[in-house]
Short mmCIF file of C-alpha atoms in Angstrom, two decimals:
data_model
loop_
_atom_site.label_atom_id
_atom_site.label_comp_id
_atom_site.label_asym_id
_atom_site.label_seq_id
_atom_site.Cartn_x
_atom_site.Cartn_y
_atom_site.Cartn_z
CA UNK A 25 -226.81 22.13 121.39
CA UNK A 26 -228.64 19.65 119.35
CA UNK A 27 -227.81 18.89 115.64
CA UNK A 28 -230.09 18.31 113.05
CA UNK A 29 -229.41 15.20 110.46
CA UNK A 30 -227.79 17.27 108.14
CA UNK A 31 -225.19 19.75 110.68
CA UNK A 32 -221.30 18.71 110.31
CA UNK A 33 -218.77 18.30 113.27
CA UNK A 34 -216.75 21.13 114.08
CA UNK A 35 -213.13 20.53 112.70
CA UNK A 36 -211.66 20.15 115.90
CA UNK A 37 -213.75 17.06 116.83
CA UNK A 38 -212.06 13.96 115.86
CA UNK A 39 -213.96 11.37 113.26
CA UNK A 40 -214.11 8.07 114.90
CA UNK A 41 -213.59 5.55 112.19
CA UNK A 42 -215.25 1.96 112.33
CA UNK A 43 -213.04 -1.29 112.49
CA UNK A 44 -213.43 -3.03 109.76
CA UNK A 45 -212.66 -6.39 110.97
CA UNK A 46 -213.42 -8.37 114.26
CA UNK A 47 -209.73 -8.71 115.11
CA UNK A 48 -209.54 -4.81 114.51
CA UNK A 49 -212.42 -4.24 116.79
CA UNK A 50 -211.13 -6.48 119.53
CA UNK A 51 -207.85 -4.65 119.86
CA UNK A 52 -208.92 -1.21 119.22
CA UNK A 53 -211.88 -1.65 122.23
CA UNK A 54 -214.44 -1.24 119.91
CA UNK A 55 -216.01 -5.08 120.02
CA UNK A 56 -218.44 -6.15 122.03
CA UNK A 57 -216.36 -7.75 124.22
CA UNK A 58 -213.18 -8.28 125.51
CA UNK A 59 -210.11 -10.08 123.60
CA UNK A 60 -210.45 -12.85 125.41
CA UNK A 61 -213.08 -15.48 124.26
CA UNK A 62 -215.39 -16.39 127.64
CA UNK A 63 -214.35 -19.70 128.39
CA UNK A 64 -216.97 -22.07 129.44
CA UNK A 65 -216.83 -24.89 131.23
CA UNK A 66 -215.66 -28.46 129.73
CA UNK A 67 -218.55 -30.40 128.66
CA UNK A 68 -217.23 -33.64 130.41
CA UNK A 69 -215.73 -33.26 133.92
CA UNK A 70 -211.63 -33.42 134.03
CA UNK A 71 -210.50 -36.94 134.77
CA UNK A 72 -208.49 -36.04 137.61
CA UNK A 73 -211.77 -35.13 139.53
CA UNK A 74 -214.28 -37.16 141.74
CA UNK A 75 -216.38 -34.37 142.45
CA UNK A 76 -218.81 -34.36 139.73
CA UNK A 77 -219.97 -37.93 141.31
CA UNK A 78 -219.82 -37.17 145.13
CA UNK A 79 -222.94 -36.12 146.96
CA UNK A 80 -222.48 -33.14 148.88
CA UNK A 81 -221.45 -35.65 152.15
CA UNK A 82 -218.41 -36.77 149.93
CA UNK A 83 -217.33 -39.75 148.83
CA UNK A 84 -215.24 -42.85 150.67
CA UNK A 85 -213.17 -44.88 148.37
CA UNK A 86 -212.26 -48.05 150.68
CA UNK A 87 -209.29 -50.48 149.65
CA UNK A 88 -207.49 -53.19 151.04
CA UNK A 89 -203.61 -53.27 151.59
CA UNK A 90 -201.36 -55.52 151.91
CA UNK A 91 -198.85 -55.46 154.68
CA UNK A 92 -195.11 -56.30 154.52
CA UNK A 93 -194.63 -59.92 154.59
CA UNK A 94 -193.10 -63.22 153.91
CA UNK A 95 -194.79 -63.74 150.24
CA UNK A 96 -193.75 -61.48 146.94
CA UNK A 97 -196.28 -58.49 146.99
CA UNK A 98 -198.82 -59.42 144.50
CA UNK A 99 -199.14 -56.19 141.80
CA UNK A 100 -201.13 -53.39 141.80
CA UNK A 101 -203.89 -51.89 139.70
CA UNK A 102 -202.95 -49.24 138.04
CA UNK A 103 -206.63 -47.67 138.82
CA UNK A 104 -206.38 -48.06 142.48
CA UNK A 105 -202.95 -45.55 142.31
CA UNK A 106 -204.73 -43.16 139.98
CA UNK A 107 -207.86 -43.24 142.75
CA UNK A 108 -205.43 -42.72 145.68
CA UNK A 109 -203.60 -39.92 143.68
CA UNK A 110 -206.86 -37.68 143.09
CA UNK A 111 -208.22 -38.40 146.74
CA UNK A 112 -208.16 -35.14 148.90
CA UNK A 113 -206.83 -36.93 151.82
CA UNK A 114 -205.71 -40.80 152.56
CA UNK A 115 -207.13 -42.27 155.82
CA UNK A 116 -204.74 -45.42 156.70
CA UNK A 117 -204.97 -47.45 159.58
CA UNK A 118 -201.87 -47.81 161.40
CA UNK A 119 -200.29 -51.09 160.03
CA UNK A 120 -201.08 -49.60 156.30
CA UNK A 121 -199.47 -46.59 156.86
CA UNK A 122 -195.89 -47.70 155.44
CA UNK A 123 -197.40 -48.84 152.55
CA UNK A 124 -199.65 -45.76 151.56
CA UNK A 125 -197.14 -43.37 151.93
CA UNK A 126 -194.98 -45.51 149.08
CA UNK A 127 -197.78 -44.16 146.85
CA UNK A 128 -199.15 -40.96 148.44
CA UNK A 129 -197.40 -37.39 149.95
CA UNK A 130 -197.01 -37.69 153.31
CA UNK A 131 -199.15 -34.08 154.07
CA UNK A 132 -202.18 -36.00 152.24
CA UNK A 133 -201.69 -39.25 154.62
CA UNK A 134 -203.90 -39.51 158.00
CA UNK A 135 -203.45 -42.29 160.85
CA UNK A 136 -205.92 -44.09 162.02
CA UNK A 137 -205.54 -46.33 165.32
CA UNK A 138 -207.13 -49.33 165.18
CA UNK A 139 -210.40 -48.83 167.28
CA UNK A 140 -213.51 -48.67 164.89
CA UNK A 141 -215.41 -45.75 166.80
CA UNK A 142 -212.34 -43.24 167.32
CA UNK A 143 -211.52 -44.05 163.46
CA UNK A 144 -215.15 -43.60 161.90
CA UNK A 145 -215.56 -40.17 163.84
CA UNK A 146 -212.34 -38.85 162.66
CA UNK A 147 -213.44 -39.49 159.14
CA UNK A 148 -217.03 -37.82 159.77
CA UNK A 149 -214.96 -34.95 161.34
CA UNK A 150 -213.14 -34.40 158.34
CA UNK A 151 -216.02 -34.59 155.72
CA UNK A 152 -217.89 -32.29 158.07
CA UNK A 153 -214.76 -29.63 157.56
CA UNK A 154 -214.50 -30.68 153.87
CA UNK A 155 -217.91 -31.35 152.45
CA UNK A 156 -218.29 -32.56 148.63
CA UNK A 157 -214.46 -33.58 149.02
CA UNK A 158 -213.43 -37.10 148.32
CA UNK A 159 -211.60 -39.26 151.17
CA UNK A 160 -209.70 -43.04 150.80
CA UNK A 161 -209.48 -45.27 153.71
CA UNK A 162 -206.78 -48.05 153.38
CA UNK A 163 -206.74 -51.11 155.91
CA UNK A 164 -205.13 -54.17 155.78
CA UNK A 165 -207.93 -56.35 157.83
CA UNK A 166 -211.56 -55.94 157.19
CA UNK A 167 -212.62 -52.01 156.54
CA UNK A 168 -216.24 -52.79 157.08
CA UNK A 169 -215.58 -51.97 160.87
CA UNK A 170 -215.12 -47.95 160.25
CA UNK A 171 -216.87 -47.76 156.97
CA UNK A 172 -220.25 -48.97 159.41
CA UNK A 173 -219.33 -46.45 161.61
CA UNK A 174 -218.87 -43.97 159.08
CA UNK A 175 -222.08 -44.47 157.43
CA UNK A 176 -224.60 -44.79 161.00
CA UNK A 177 -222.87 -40.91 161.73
CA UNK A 178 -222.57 -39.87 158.01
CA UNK A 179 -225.72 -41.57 156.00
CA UNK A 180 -225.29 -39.03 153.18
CA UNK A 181 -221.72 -40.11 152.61
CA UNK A 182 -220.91 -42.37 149.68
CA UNK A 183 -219.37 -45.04 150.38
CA UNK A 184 -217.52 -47.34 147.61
CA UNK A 185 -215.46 -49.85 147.96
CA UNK A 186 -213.00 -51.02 145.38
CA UNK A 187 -212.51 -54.76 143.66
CA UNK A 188 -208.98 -56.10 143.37
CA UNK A 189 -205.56 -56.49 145.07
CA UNK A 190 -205.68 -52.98 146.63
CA UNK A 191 -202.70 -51.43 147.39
CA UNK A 192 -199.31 -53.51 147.51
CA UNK A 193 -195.59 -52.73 149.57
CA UNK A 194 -192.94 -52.13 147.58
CA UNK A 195 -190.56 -54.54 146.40
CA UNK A 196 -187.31 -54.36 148.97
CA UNK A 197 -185.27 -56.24 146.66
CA UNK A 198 -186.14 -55.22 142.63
CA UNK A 199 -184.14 -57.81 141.28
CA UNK A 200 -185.27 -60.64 143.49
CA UNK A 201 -184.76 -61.88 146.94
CA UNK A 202 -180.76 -62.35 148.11
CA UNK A 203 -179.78 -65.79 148.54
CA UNK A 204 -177.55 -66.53 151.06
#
């Protein structure tokens, strides 16, 4: 049946009134869209995430750490903790290990033993499961030994490492050192 301009609804049809405001429309159905606004993404990139500046290797944060000693533990930056908290995974070499899980969960926290090549292909194993993901490797000595490693298997891997004290041990006694 087709209706000319000018033809009325039967009675028993039911007039569909417009909304008359957008809040109207978005509850009724009627809108456009849903009641939800579509959310885009943030501008900026959340703090708490290294993956806006890792290639799609990864990235390698390296830091030193200081093992359990004689001397007071010197302190500890502040942005060397908030880099170890948003890593994926820790990579410490054995003598760090006590230290890094002071600051990290233990399920996040990966030994390494001390041989260079067995060490560097671990890590290139991992990125190679995890790629884009971001990795820390804590040793007490001289990294440079696994990160060369790392990067002759892995050239597309960033590597960084960071200034400062590193990571410290925790203080056994917090009020000082017993006398006795």
């Amino acid at each position: 049946m087709i209706r000319e301009p000018g033809d009325s609804l039967p009675s028993s049809t039911p007039r569909l009134r417009r909304a008359r405001t957008l809040e109207e429309a978005l509850m009724s159905g009627d809108g456009p869209g849903s009641a939800e606004p579509a959310r885009r993404s943030p501008r900026f990139p959340c703090s708490r995430t290294f993956r806006s500046a890792s290639t799609p290797a990864g990235r390698l944060l390296v830091v030193g750490c200081d093992v359990p000693g004689d001397g007071p533990p010197p302190s500890v930056a502040p942005d060397v903790v908030d880099r170890l908290d948003r890593a994926d995974i820790v990579f410490a070499v054995a003598e760090a290990e006590p230290t890094v899980l002071f600051y990290a969960e233990a399920w996040r926290v990966e030994r390494l033993d001390g041989v260079a090549a067995r060490a560097g292909r671990r890590v290139v194993a991992w990125f190679a499961e995890h790629p884009g993901a971001t990795a820390m490797l804590v040793d007490p000595g001289d990294p440079h030994h696994v990160t060369t490693v790392v990067t002759s298997l892995l050239p597309a891997l960033r590597v960084e490492s960071l200034a400062g004290p590193g990571l410290a041990p925790p203080r056994q006694y917090p009020l000082g050192r017993p006398t006795e």
